[in-house]
Coordinates of C-alpha atoms and ligand atoms in Angstrom, one line a residue:
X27 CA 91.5 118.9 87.8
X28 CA 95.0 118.6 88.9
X29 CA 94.8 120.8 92.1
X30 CA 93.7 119.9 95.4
X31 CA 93.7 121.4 98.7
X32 CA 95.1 118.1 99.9
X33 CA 96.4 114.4 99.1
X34 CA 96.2 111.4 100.2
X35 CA 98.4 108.7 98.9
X36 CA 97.0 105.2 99.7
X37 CA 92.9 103.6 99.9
X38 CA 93.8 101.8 103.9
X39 CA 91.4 102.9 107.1
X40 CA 93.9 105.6 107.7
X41 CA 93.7 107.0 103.7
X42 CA 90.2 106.7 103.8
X43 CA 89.5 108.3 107.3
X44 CA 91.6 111.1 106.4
X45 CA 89.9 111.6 103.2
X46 CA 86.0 111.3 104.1
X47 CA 87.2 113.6 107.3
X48 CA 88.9 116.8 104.9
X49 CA 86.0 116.0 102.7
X50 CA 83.3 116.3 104.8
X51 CA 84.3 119.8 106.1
X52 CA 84.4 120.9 102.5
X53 CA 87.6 121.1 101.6
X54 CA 88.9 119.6 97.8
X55 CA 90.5 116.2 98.5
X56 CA 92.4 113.5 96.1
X57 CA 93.2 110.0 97.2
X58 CA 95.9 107.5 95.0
X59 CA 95.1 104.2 95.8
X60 CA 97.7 101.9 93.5
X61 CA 95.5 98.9 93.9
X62 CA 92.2 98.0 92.4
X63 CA 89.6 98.0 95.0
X64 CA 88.6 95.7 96.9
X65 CA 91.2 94.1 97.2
X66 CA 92.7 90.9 100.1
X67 CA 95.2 91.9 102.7
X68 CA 97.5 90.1 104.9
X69 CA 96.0 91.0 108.1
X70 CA 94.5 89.2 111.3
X71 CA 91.8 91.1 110.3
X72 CA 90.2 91.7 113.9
X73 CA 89.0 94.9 114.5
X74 CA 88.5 96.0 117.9
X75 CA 86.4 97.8 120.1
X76 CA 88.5 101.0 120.1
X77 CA 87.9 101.4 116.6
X78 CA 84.3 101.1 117.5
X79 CA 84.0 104.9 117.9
X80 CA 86.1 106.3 115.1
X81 CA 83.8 104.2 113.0
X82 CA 80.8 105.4 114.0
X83 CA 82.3 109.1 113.5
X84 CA 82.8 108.0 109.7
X85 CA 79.2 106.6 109.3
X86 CA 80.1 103.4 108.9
X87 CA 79.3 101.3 111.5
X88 CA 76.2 100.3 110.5
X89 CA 77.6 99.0 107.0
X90 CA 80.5 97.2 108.7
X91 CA 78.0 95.2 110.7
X92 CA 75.9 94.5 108.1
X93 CA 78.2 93.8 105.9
X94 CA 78.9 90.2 107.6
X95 CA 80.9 90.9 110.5
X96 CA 81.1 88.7 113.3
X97 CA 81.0 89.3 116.7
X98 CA 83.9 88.6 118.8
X99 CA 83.6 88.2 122.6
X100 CA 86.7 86.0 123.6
X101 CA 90.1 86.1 123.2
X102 CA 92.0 82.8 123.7
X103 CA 95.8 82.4 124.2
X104 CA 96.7 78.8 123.0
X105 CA 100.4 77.4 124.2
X106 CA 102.3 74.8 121.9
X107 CA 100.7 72.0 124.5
X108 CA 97.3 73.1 124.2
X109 CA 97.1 74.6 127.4
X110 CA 94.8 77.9 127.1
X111 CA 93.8 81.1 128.8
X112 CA 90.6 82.9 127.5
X113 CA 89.9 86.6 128.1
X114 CA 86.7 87.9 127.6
X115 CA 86.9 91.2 124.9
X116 CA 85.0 93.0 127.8
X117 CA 87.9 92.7 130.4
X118 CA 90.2 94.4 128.4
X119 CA 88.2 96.8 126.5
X120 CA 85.7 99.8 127.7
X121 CA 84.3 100.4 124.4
X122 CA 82.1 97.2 124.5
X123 CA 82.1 93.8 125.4
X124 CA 82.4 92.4 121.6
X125 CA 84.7 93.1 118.9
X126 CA 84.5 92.6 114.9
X127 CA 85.8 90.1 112.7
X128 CA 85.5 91.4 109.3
X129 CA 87.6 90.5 106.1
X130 CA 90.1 93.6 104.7
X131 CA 88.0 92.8 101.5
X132 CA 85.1 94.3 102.9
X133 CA 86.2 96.6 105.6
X134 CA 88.5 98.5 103.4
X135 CA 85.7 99.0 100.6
X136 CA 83.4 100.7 103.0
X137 CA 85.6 103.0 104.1
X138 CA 86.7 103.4 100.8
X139 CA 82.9 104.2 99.5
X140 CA 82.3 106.3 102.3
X141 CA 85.3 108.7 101.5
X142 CA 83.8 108.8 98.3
X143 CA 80.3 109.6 98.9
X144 CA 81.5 112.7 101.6
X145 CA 83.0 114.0 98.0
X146 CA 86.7 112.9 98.2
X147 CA 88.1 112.0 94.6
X148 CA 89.5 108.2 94.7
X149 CA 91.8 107.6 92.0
X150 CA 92.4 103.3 92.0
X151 CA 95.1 101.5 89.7
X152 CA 97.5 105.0 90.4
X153 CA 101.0 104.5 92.2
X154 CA 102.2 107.4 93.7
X155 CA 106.0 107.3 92.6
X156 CA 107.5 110.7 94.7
X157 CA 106.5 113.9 96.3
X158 CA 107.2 116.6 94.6
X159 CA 108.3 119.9 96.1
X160 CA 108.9 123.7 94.5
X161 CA 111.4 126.0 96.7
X162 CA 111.8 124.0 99.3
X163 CA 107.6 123.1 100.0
X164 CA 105.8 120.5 99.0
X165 CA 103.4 121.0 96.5
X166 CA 102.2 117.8 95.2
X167 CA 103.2 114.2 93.9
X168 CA 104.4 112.4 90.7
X169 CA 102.7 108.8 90.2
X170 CA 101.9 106.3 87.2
X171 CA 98.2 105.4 86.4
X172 CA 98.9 101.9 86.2
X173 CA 95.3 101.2 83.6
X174 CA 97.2 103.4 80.6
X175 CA 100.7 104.0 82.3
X176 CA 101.0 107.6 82.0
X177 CA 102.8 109.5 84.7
X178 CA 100.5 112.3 86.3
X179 CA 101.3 115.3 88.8
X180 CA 98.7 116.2 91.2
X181 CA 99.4 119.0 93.4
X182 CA 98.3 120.2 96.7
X183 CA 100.2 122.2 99.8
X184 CA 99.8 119.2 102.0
X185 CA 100.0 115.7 101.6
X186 CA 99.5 113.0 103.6
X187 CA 101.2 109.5 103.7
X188 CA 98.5 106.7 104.1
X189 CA 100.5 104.3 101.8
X190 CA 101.3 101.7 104.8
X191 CA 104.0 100.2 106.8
X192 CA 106.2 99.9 103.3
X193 CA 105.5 103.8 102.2
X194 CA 108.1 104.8 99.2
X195 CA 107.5 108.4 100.2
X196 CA 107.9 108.7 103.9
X197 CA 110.0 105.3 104.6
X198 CA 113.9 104.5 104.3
X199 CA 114.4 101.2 102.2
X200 CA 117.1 100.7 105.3
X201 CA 113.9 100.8 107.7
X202 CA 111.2 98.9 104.9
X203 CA 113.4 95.9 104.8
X204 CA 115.7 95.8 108.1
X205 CA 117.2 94.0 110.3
X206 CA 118.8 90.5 110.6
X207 CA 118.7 88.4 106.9
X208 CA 117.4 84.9 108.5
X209 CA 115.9 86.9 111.8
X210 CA 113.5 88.8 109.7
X211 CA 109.9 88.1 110.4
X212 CA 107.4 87.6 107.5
X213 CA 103.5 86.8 107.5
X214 CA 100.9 84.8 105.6
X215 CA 97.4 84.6 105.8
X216 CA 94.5 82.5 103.9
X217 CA 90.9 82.4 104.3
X218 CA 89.9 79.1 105.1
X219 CA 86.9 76.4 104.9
X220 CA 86.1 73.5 106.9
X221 CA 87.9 74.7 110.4
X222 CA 86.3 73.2 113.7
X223 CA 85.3 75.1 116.9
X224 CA 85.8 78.4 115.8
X225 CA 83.0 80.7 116.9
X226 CA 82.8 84.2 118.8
X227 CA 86.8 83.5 119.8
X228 CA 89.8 84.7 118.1
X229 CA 92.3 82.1 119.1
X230 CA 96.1 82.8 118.9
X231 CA 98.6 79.6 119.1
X232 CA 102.3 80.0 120.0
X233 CA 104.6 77.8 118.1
X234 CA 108.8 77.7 118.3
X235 CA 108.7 79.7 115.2
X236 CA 106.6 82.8 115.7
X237 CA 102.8 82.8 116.5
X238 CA 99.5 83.2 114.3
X239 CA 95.7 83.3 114.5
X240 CA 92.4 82.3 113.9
X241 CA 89.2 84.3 113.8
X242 CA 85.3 84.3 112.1
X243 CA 84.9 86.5 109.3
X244 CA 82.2 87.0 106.7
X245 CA 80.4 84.2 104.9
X246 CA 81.2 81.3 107.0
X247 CA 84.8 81.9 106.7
X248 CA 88.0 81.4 108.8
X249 CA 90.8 84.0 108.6
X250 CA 94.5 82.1 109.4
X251 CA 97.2 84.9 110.0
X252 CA 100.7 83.3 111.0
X253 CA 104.5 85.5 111.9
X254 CA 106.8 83.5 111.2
X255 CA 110.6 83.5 111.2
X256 CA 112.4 84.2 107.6
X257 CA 114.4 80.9 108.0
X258 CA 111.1 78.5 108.1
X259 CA 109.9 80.6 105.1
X260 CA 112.7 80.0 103.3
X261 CA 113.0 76.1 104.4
X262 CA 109.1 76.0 103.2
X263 CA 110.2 77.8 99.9
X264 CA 107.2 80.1 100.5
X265 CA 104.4 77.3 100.5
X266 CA 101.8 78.0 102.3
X267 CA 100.8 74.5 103.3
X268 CA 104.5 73.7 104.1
X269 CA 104.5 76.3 106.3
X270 CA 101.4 75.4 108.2
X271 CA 102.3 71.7 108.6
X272 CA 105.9 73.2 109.9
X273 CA 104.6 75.6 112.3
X274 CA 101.2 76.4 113.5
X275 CA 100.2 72.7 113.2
X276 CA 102.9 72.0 116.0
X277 CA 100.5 73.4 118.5
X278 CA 98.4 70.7 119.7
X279 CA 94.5 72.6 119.9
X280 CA 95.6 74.3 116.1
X281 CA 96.3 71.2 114.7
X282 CA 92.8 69.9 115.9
X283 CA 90.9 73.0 114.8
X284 CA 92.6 72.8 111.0
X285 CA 92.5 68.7 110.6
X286 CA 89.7 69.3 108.2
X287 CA 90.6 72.5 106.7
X288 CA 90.8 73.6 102.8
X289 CA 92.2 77.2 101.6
X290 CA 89.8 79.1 99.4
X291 CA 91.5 81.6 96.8
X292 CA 95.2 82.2 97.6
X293 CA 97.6 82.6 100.1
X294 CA 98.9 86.1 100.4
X295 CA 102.0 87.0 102.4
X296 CA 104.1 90.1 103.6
X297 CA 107.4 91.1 104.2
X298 CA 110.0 91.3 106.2
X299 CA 107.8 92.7 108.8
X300 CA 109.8 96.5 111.0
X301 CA 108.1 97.3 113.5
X302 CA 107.5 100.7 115.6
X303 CA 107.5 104.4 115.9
X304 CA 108.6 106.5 112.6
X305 CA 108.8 110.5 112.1
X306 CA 105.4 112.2 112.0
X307 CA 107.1 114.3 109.1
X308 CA 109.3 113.4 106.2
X309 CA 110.0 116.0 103.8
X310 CA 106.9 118.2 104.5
X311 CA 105.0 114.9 104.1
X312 CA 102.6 114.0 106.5
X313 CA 102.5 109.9 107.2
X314 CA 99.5 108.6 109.1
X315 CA 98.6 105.3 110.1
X316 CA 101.1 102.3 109.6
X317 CA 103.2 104.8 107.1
X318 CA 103.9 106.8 110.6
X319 CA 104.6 103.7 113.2
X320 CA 103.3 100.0 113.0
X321 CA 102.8 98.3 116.1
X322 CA 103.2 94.7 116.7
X323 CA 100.3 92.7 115.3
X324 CA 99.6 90.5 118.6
X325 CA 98.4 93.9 119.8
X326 CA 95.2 94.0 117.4
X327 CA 95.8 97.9 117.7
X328 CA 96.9 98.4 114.0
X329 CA 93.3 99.3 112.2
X330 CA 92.8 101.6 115.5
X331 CA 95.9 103.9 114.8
X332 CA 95.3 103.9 111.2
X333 CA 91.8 105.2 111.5
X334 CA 92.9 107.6 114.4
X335 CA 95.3 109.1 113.1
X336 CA 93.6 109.3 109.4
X337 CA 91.1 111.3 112.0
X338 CA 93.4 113.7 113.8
X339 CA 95.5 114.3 111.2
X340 CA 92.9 115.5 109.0
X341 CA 91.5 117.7 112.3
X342 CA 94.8 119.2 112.8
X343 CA 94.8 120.2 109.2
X344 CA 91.1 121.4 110.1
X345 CA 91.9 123.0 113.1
X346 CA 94.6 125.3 111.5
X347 CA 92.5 126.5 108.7
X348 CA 89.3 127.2 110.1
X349 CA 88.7 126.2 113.8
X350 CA 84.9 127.0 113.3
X351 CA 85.1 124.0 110.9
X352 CA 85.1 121.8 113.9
X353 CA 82.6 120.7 115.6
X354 CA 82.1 118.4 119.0
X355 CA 80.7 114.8 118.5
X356 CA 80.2 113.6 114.7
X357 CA 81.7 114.9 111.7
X358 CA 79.5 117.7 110.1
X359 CA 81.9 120.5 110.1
X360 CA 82.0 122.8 106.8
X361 CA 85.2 124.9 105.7
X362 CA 83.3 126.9 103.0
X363 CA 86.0 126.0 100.4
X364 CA 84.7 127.9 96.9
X365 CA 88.4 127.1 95.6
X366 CA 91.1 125.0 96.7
X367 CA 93.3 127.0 99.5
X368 CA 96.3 126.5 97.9
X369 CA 95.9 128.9 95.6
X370 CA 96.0 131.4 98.3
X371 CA 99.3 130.2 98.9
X372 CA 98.6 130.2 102.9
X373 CA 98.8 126.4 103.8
X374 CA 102.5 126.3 103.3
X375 CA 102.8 128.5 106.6
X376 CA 100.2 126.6 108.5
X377 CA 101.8 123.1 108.0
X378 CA 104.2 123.4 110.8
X379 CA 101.5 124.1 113.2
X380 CA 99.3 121.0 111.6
X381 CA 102.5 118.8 112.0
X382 CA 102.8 120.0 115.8
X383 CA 98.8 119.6 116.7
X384 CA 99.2 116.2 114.8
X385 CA 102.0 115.0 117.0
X386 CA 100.4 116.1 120.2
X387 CA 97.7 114.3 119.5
X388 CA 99.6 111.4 118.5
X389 CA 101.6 111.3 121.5
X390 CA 99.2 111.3 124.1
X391 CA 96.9 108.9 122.5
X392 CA 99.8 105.9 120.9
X393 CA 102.7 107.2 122.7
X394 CA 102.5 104.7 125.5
X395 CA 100.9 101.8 123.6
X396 CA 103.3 102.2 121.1
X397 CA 106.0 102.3 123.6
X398 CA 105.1 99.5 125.5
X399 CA 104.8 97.5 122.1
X400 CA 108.2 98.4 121.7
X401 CA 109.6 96.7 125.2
X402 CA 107.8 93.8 124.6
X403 CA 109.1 93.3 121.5
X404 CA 113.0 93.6 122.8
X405 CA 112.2 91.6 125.5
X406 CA 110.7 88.6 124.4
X407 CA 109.2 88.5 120.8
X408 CA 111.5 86.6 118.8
X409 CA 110.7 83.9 116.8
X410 CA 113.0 81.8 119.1
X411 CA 111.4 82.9 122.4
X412 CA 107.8 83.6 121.5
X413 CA 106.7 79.9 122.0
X414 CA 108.4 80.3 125.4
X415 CA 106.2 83.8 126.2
X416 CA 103.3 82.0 125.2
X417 CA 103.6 79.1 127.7
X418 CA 104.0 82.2 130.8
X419 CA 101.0 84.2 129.7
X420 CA 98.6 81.3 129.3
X421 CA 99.5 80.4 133.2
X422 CA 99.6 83.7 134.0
X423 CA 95.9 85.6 133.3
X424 CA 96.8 88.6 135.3
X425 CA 100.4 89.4 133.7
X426 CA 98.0 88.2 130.3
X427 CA 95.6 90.6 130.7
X428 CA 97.8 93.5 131.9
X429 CA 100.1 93.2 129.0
X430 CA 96.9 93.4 126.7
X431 CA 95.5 96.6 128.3
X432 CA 98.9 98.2 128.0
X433 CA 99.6 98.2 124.7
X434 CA 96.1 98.9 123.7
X435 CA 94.4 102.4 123.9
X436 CA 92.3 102.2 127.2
X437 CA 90.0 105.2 126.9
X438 CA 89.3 105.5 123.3
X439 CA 88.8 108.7 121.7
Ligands
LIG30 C1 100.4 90.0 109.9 C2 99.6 91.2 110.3 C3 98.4 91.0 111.0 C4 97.7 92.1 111.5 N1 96.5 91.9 112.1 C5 95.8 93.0 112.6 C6 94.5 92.8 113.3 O1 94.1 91.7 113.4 N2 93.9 93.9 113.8 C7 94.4 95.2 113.6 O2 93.8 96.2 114.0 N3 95.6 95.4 112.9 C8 96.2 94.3 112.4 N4 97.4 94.5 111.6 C9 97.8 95.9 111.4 C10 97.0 96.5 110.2 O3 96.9 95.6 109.1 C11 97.6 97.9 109.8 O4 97.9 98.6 111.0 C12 96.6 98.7 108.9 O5 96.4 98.0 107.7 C13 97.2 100.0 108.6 O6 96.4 100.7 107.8 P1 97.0 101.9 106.8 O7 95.8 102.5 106.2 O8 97.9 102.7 107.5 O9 97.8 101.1 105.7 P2 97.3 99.9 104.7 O10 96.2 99.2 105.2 O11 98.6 99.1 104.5 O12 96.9 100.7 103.4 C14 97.9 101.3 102.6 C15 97.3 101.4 101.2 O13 98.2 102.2 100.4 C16 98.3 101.7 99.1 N5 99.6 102.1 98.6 C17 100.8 101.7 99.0 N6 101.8 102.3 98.3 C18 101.2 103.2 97.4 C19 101.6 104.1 96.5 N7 102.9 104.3 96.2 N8 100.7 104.8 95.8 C20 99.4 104.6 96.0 N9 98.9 103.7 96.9 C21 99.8 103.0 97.6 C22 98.2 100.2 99.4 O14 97.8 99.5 98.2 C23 97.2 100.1 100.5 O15 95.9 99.9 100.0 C24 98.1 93.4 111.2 C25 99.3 93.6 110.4 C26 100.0 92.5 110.0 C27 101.3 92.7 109.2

């Protein structure tokens, strides 16, 4: 089958929210995922409370937490000296007192399975190459199976951009790979054996060249996330360990914490690393999660927005097509689909009013986090001054804890 009511390009939490949300309420869903699931990503992979709820809407709590995750109840801010401030999760989260440390590898299959199991079709090893549009509408998207290398069309009246912070559909190469050659950030990130002392913390270290983390996750590993500046990748010529001994390993507690260290499997790294709000509409396409905005990483709000916006966009799209469809609390809405809608040919008139629903919702849920994210990041995150911010906010618990409310959502939805 080639026709769908809608698609989702790209397997992330905000693909795979999307996806188990449109299926659930009955309506014909495809997902491109171009990777093989599962499947490592550079991430600090710390999942926070806020995403407790949108979780538990999906059905998935329960495997997440069973599936190895580790509880988190302290967040430690480490300067380059050693000196350190910890801030209990429940101070600056209302959504419980703990949060989740849970490998990509994992947490992305779950949500994965689940979107399957509601009845969404989840095509792996298929890169979605362009959208494709007839008269001025989008009606599908052109892609390569990447397993026999065949080019495909799929076609629906709405698709939705879940391919990430690096979408080819939705995102300017301009805005993929700007700003300053040499300023550029980048990031790395390892699963590691044989680190001391870390427990129910995740513990971030400043360093003069950026900043980076270390956190529990699954089976007695250590997750090690660094941003660091383009130059000091370059000077490293990408080695991992290079990098380490150059920059994290300059802070005095992180040095102690990795003396003993070994990295299992490889290192995987990302970049250069744009940061902020994009449109919530590119040529009739609809991006969610990082595809539509990516907020700075030292916020640990990334995984929330992706799965929030996989949510309310898919509710919008809900909302305009059947508003008995939705119901209050947990997913079990039904749209009574017998064929896909777009061969009624009405969704191309409804997609403005999804787009505008979408963005309200957007606004008044990331609008400010996002915005704050934003001043921080012209104020004082640069590789060159970030050691210096780290040294204030480990003195300074209130103007610490403040800053971490702010850009985080404070009554989750
Ligand atoms: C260094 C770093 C650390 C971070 N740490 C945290 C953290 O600790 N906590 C947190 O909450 N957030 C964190 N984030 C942010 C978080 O990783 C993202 O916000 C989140 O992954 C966004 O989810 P998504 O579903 O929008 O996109 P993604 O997770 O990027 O998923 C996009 C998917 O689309 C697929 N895809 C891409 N292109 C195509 C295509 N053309 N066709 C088909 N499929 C395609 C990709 O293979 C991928 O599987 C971090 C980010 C970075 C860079």
């Amino acid at each position: 089958m080639n026709h769908y009511d809608a698609i989702i390009v790209g397997g992330g939490p905000a693909g795979s929210a999307a996806a188990t949300v449109l299926a659930e309420a009955g309506l014909s869903v495809i997902l491109l995922e171009e990777k093989r699931m599962p499947r490592h990503k550079v991430c600090g992979e710390f999942i926070t409370p806020e995403c407790f709820p949108t979780l538990r809407r999906l059905g998935v709590f329960e495997s997440i937490r069973t599936a190895g995750a580790q509880e988190i109840t302290q967040l430690r801010l480490n300067d380059v000296n050693g000196r350190m401030l910890q801030v209990p999760i429940a101070d600056i989260s209302r959504d419980s007192t703990w949060a989740i440390g849970l490998s990509r590898y994992r947490f992305d299959q779950i949500l994965l399975d689940r979107a399957r199991a509601a009845g969404a079709v989840c095509l792996e090893g298929f890169a979605v190459k362009r959208s494709v549009s007839e008269n001025g509408a989008i009606c599908g998207v052109e892609g390569m199976s990447l397993i026999d290398g065949k080019m495909r069309v799929f076609q629906a009246p709405i698709v939705f951009d879940a391919s990430g912070r690096n979408s080819r559909l939705t995102v300017s190469r301009d805005e993929r790979v700007g700003g300053r050659h040499g300023r550029r950030l980048y990031a790395l990130k390892a699963h590691l054996t044989g680190v001391t002392g870390i427990q129910d913390q995740v513990e971030l270290y400043f360093f003069p060249e950026g900043y980076g983390g270390l956190s529990r996750v699954e089976d007695d590993f250590v997750n090690l996330c660094l941003i660091i500046s383009e130059r000091t990748l370059k000077e490293s010529a990408g080695e991992g360990l290079k990098i380490v001994r150059r920059t994290v390993m300059k802070n005095k507690l992180a040095r102690a914490r990795l003396a003993q260290a070994e990295v299992s499997g490889k290192w995987l790294s990302a970049g250069p690393l744009t940061f902020g709000r994009r449109s919530l509409s590119e040529n009739g396409v609809i991006p969610i999660g990082d595809a539509g905005g990516m907020i700075d990483p030292f916020t640990g709000t990334g995984m929330q927005i992706a799965l929030r916006t996989g949510e309310m966009a898919a509710q919008s799209l809900i909302e305009c097509v059947k508003p008995s469809a939705i119901a209050d609390g947990p997913i079990h809405g039904s749209v009574e689909a017998s064929e896909p809608y777009m061969q009624s040919g009405g969704w191309h008139r409804t997609l403005p009013e999804v787009l505008a629903r979408y963005r309200s919702k957007y606004q008044q849920e990331f609008g400010k986090p996002m915005a704050v994210a934003r001043m921080l990041r012209q104020a004082v995150f640069s590789p060159r001054s970030v050691e210096l911010v780290g040294r204030i906010l480990v003195r300074s618990p209130r103007l610490a804890r403040r800053m971490l409310r702010a850009t985080r959502v404070q009554k989750s939805s």
